PDB file of C-alpha atoms in Angstrom:
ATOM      1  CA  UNK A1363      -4.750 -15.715  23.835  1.00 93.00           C
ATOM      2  CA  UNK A1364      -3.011 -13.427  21.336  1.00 95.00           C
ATOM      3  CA  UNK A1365      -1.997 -13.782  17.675  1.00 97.00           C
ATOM      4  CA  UNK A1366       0.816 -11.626  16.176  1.00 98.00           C
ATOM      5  CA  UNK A1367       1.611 -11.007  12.752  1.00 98.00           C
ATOM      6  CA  UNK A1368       3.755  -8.488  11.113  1.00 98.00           C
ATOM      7  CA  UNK A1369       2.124  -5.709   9.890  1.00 98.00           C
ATOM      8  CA  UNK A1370       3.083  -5.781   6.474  1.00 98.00           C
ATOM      9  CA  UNK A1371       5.226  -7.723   3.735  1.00 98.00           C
ATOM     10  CA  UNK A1372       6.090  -6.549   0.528  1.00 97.00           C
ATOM     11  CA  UNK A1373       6.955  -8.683  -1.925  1.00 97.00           C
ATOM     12  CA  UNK A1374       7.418  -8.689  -5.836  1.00 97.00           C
ATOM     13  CA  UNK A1375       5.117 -10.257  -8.447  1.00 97.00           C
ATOM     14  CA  UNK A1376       6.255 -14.220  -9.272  1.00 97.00           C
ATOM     15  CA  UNK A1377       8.438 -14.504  -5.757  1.00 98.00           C
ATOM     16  CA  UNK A1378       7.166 -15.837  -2.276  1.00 98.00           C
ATOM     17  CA  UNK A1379       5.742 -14.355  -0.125  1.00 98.00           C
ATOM     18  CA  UNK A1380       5.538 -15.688   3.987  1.00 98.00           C
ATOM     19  CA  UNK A1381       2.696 -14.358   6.810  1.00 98.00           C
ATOM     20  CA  UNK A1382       3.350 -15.699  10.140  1.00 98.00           C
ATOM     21  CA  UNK A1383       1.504 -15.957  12.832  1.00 98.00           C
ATOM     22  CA  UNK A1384       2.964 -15.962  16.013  1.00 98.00           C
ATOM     23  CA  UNK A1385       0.827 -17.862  19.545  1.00 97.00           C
ATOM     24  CA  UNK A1386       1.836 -19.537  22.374  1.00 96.00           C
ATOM     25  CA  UNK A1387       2.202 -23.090  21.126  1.00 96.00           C
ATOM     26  CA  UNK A1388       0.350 -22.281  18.464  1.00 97.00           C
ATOM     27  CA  UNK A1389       1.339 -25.710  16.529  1.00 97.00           C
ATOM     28  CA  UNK A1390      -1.233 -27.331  19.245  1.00 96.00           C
ATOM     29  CA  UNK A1391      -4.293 -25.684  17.663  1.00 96.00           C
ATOM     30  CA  UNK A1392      -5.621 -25.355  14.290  1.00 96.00           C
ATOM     31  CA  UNK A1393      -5.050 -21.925  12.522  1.00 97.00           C
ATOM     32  CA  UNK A1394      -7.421 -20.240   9.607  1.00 97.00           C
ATOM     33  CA  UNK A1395      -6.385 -17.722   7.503  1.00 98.00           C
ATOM     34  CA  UNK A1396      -8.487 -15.345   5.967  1.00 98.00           C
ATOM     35  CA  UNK A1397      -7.724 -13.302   2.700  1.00 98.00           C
ATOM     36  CA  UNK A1398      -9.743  -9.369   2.763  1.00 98.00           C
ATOM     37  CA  UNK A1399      -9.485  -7.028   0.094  1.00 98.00           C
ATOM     38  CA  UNK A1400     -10.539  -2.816   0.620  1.00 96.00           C
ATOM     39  CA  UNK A1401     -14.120  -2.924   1.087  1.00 95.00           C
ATOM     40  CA  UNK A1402     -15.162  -5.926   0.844  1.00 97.00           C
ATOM     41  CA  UNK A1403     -15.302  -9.169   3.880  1.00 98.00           C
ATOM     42  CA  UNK A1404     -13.024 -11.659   4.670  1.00 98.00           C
ATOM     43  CA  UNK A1405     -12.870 -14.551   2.284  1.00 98.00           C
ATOM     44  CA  UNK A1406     -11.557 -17.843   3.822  1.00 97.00           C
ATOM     45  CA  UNK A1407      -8.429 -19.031   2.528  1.00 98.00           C
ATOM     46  CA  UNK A1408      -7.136 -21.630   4.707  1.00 97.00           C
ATOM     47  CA  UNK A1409      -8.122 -23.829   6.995  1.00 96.00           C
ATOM     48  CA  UNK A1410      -7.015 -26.887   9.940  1.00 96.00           C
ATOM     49  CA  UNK A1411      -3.088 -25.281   8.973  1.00 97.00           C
ATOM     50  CA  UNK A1412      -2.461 -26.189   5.549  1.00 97.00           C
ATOM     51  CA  UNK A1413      -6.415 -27.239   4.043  1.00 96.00           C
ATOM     52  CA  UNK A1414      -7.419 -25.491   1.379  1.00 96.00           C
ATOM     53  CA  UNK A1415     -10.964 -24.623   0.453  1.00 94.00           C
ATOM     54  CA  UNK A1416     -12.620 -25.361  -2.771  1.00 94.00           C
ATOM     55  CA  UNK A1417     -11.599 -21.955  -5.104  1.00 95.00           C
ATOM     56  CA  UNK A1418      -8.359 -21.066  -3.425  1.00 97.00           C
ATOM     57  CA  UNK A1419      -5.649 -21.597  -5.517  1.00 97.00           C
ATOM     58  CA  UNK A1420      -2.998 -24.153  -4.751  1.00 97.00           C
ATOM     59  CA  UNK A1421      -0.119 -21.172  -4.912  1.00 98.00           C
ATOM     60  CA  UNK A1422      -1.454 -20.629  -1.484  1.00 98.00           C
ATOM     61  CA  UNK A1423       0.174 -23.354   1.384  1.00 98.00           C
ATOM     62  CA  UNK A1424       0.095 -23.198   4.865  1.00 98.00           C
ATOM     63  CA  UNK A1425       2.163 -24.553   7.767  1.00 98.00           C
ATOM     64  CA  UNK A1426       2.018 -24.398  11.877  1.00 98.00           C
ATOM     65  CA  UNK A1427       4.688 -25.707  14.066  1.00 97.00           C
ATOM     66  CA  UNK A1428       5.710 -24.625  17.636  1.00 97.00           C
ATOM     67  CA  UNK A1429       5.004 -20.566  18.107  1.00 98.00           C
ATOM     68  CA  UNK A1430       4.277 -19.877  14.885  1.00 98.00           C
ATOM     69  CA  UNK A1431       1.957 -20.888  11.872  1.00 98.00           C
ATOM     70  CA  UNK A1432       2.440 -19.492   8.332  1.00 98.00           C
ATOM     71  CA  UNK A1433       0.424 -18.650   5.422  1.00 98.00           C
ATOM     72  CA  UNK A1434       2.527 -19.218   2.024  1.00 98.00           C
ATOM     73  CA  UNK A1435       1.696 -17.396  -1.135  1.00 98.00           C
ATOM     74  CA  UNK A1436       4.216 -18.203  -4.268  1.00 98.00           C
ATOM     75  CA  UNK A1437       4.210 -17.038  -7.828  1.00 98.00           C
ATOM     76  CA  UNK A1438       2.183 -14.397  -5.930  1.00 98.00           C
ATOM     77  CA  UNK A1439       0.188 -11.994  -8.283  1.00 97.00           C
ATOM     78  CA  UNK A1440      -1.193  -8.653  -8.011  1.00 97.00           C
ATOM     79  CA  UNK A1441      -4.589  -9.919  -7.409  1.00 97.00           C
ATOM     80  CA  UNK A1442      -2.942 -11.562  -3.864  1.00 98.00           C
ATOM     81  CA  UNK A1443      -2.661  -7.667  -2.614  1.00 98.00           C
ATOM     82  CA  UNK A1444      -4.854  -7.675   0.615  1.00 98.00           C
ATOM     83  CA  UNK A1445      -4.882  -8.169   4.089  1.00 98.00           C
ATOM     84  CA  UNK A1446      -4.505 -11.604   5.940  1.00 98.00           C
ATOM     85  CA  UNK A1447      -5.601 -12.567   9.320  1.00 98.00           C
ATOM     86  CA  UNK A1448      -5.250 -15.640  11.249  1.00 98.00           C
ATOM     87  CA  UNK A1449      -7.164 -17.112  13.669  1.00 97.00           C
ATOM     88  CA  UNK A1450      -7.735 -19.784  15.972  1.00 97.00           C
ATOM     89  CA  UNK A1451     -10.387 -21.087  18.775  1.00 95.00           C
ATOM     90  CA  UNK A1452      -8.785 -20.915  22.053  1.00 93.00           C
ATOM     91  CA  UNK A1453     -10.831 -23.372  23.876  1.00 91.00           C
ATOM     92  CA  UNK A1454      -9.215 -22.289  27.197  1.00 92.00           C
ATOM     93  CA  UNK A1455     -11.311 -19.232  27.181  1.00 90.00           C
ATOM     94  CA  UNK A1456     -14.009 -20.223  24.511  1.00 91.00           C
ATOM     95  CA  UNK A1457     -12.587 -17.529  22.225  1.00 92.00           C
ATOM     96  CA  UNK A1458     -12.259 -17.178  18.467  1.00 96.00           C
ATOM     97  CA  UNK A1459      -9.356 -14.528  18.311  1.00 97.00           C
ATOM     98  CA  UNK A1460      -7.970 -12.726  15.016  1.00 98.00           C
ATOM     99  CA  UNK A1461      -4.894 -12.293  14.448  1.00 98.00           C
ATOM    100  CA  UNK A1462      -3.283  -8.539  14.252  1.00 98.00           C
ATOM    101  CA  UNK A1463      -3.118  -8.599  10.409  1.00 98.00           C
ATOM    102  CA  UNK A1464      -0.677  -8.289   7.813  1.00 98.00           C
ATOM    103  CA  UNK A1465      -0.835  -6.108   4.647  1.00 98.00           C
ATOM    104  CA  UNK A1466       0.536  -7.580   1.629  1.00 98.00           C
ATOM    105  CA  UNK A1467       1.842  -5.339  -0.903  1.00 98.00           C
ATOM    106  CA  UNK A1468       2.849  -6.494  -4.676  1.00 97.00           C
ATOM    107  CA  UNK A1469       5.669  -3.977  -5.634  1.00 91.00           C
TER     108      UNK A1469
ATOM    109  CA  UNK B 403     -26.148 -21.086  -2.537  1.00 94.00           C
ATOM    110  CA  UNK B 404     -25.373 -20.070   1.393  1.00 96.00           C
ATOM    111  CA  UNK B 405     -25.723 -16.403   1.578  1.00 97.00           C
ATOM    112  CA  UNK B 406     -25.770 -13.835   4.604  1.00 98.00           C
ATOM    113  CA  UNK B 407     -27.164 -10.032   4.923  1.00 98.00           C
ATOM    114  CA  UNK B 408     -26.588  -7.443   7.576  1.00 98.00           C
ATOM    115  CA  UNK B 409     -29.111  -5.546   8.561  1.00 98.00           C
ATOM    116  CA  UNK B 410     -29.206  -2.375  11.311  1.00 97.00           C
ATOM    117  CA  UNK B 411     -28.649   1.200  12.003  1.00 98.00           C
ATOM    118  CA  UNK B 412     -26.238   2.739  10.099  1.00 98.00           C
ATOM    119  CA  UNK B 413     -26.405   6.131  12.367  1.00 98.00           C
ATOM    120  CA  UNK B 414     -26.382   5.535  16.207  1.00 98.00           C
ATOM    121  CA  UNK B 415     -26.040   7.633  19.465  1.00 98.00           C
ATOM    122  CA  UNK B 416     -23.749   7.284  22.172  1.00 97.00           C
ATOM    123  CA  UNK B 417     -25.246   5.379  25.215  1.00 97.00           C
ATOM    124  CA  UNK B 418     -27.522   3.873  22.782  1.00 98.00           C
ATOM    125  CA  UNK B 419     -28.612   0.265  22.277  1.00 98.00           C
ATOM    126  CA  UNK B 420     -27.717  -1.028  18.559  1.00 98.00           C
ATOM    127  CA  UNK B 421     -29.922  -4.227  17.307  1.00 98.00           C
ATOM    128  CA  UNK B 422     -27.896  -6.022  14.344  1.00 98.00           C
ATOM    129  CA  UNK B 423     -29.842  -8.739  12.489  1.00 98.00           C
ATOM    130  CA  UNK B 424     -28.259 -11.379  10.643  1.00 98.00           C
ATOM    131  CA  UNK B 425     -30.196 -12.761   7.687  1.00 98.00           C
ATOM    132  CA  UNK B 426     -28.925 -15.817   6.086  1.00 97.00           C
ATOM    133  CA  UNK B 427     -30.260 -18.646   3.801  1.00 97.00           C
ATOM    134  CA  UNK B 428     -28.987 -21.802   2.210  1.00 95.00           C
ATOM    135  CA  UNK B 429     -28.540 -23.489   5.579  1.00 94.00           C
ATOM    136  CA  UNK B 430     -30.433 -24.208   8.394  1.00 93.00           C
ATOM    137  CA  UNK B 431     -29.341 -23.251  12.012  1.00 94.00           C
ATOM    138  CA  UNK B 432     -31.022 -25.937  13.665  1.00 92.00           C
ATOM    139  CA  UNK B 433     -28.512 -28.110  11.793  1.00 92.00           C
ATOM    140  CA  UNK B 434     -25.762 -29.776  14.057  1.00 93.00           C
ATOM    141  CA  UNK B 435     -22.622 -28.128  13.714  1.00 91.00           C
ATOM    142  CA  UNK B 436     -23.985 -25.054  12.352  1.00 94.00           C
ATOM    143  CA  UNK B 437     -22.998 -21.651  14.496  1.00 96.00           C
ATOM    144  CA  UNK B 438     -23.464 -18.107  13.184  1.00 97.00           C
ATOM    145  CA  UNK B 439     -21.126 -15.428  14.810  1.00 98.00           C
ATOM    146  CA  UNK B 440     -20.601 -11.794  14.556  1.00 98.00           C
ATOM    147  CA  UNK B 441     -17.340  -9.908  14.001  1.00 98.00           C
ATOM    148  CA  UNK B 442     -16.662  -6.373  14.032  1.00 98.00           C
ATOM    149  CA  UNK B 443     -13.521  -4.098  12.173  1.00 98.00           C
ATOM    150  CA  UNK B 444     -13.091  -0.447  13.116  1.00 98.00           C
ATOM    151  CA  UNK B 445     -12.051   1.585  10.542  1.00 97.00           C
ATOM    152  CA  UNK B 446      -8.462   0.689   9.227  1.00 96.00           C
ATOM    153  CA  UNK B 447      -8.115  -2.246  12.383  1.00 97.00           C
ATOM    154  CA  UNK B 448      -8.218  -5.830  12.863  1.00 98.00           C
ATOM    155  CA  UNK B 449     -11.261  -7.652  12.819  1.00 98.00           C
ATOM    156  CA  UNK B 450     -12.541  -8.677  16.470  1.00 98.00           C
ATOM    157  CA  UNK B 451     -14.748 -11.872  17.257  1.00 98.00           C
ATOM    158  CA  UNK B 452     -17.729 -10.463  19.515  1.00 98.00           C
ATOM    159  CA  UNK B 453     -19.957 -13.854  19.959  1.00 98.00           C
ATOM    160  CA  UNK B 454     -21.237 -16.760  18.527  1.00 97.00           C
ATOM    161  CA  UNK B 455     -24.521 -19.082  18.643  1.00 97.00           C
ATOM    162  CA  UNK B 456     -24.750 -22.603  17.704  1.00 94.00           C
ATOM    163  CA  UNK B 457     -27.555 -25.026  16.609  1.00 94.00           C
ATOM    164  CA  UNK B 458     -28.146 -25.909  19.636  1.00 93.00           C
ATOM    165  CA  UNK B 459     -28.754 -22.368  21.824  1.00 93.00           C
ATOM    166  CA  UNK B 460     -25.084 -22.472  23.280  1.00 95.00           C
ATOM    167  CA  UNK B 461     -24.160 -18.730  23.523  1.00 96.00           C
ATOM    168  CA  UNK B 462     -20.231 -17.296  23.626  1.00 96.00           C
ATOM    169  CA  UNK B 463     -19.241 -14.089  23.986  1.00 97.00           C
ATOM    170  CA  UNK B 464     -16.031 -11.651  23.570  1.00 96.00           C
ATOM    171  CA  UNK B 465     -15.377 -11.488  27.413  1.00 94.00           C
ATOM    172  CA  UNK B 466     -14.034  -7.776  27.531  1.00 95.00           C
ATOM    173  CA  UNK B 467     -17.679  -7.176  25.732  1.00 96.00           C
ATOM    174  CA  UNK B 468     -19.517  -9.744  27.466  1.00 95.00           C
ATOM    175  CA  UNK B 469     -21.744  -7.406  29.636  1.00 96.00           C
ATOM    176  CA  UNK B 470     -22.886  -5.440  26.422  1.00 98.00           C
ATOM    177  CA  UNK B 471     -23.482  -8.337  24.532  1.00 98.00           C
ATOM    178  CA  UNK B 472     -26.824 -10.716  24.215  1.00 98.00           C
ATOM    179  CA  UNK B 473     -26.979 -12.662  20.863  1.00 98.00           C
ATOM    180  CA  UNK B 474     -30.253 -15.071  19.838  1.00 97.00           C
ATOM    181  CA  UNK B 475     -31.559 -16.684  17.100  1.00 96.00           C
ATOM    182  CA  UNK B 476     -34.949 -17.717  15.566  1.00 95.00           C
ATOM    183  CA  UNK B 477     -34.424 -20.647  13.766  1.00 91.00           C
ATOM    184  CA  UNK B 478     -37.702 -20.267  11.827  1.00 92.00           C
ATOM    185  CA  UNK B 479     -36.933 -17.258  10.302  1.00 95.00           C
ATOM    186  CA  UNK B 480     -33.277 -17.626   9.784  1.00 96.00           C
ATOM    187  CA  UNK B 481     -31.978 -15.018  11.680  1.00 97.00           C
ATOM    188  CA  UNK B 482     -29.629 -14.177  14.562  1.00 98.00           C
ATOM    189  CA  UNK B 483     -29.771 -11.092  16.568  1.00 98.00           C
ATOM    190  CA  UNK B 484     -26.656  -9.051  18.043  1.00 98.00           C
ATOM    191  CA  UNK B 485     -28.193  -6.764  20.917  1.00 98.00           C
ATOM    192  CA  UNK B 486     -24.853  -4.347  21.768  1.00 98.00           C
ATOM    193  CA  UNK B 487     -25.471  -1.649  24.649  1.00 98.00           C
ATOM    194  CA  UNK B 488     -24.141   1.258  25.996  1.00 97.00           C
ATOM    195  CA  UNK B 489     -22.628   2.127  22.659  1.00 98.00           C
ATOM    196  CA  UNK B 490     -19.404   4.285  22.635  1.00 98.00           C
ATOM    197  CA  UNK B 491     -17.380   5.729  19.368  1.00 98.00           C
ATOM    198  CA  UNK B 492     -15.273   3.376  19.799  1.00 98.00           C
ATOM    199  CA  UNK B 493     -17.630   0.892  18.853  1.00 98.00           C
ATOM    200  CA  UNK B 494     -17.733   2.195  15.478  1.00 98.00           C
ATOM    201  CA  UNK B 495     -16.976  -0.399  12.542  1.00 98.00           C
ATOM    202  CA  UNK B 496     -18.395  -2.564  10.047  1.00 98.00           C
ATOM    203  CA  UNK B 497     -20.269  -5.483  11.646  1.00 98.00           C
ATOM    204  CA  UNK B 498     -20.506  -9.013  10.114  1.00 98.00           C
ATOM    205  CA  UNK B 499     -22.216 -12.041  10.587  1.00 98.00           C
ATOM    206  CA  UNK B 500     -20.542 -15.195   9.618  1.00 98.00           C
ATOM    207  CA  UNK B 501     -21.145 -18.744   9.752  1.00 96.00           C
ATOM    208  CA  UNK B 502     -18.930 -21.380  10.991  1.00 94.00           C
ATOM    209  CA  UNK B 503     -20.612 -24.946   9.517  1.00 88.00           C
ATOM    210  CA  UNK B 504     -17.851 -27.285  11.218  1.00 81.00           C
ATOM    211  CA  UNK B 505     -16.816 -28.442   7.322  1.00 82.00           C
ATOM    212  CA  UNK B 506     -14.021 -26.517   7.813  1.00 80.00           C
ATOM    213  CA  UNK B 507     -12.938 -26.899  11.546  1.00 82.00           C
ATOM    214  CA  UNK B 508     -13.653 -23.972  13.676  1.00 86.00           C
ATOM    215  CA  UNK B 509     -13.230 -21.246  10.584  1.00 91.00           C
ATOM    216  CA  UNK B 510     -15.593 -18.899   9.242  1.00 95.00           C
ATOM    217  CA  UNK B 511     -16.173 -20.540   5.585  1.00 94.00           C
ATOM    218  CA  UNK B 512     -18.937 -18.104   4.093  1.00 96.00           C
ATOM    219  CA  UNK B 513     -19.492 -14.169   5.702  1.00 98.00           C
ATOM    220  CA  UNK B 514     -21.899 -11.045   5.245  1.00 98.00           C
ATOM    221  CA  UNK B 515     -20.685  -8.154   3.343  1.00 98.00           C
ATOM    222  CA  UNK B 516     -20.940  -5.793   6.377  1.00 98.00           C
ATOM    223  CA  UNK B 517     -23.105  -3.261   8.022  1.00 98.00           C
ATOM    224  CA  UNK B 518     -21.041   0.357   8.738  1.00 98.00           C
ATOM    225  CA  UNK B 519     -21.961   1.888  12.299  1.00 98.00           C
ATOM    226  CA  UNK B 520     -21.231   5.021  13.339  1.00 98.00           C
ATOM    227  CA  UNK B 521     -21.955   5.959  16.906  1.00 98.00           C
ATOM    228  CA  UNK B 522     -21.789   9.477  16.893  1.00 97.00           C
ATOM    229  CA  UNK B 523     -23.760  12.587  18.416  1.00 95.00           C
TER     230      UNK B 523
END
């Protein structure tokens, strides 16, 4: 099973910004993102689609529907700049799989 | 306060066996639901899933690493070992240990800061 985000998004302090995360029929599993800044691990930042854990702010949302699941930052800030992966269980295979990753730059 | 700690090698040869031990506290792995799993991230890549142990004994593994791969645990003292062999250069990265407590589905809710390897001659 394979999970396919873009590689990056840019996007400018305040707006929205959008990660997707693309899977065959993706919407039938449960997606977690994760939020990792340079040099440091992954922190988790969303889980079962759209659950958030304790600490995350609510600016961050998520969705999944058909192929592709998406991770929803607005009013993002400068502190949001880091990479996001997504990731599932693929119980087909007994997998956890990552997603490719997606840098998010604040211009 | 659930913390994990890599521990390992930093410095390894090619063909070489690495031993990674994962130290945690604030939970117990005997606990149902409970799994602790390693991940792995190269240098400037993705992060890979390389196998997982639950509080139970049931092993899974990365199947394109599966042959490499033996993972165990000793509930007593709180750890879980990642035995990887045969190492290649490729196989350098920062190596974590994570635990997935089923709280939060089948997510990773609290991870190690990461041991570097280098497998180099």
């Amino acid at each position: 099973y394979e999970l396919t985000q873009p590689p990056a998004v840019s996007v400018a302090p305040g707006r929205t910004a959008r990660i997707t995360c693309g899977g065959n029929n993706i919407g039938d599993i449960r997606v977690y993102w994760y939020q990792q800044k340079p040099g440091q691990a992954p922190v988790l930042v969303m889980y079962h689609d759209s659950d958030r854990p304790s600490g995350i702010p609510e600016r961050f949302s998520g969705s999944n529907s058909g192929n592709t699941a998406t991770l929803t930052i607005n009013r993002v800030e400068v502190g949001d700049e880091a990479d996001y992966y997504c990731q599932v269980w693929d119980s087909s295979s007994e997998h956890y799989v990552f997603g490719t990753g997606t840098k998010v730059t604040v211009l | 306060q659930v913390t994990l700690r890599e521990s390992g090698p930093a410095l390894v040869k090619p063909t070489q066996t690495l031993t990674l031990t994962c130290t945690f506290s604030g939970f117990s792995l005997a606990t149902y639901g409970m799994c602790v799993s390693w991940v792995r991230q190269p240098p400037g890549k993705a992060l890979e899933w390389l196998a997982v142990i639950d509080w139970d004994g049931d092993k899974f593994y990365n199947t394109s690493l599966r042959t490499r791969l033996t993972i165990s645990k000793d509930t007593s003292k709180n750890q879980v070992v990642l035995i990887m062999r045969n190492l290649d250069p490729v196989d350098t990265a920062t190596y974590y240990c994570a635990r997935k407590s089923g709280d939060e589905g089948d997510s990773f809710d609290v991870w190690g800061r990461g041991t570097m390897v280098t497998v180099s001659s």
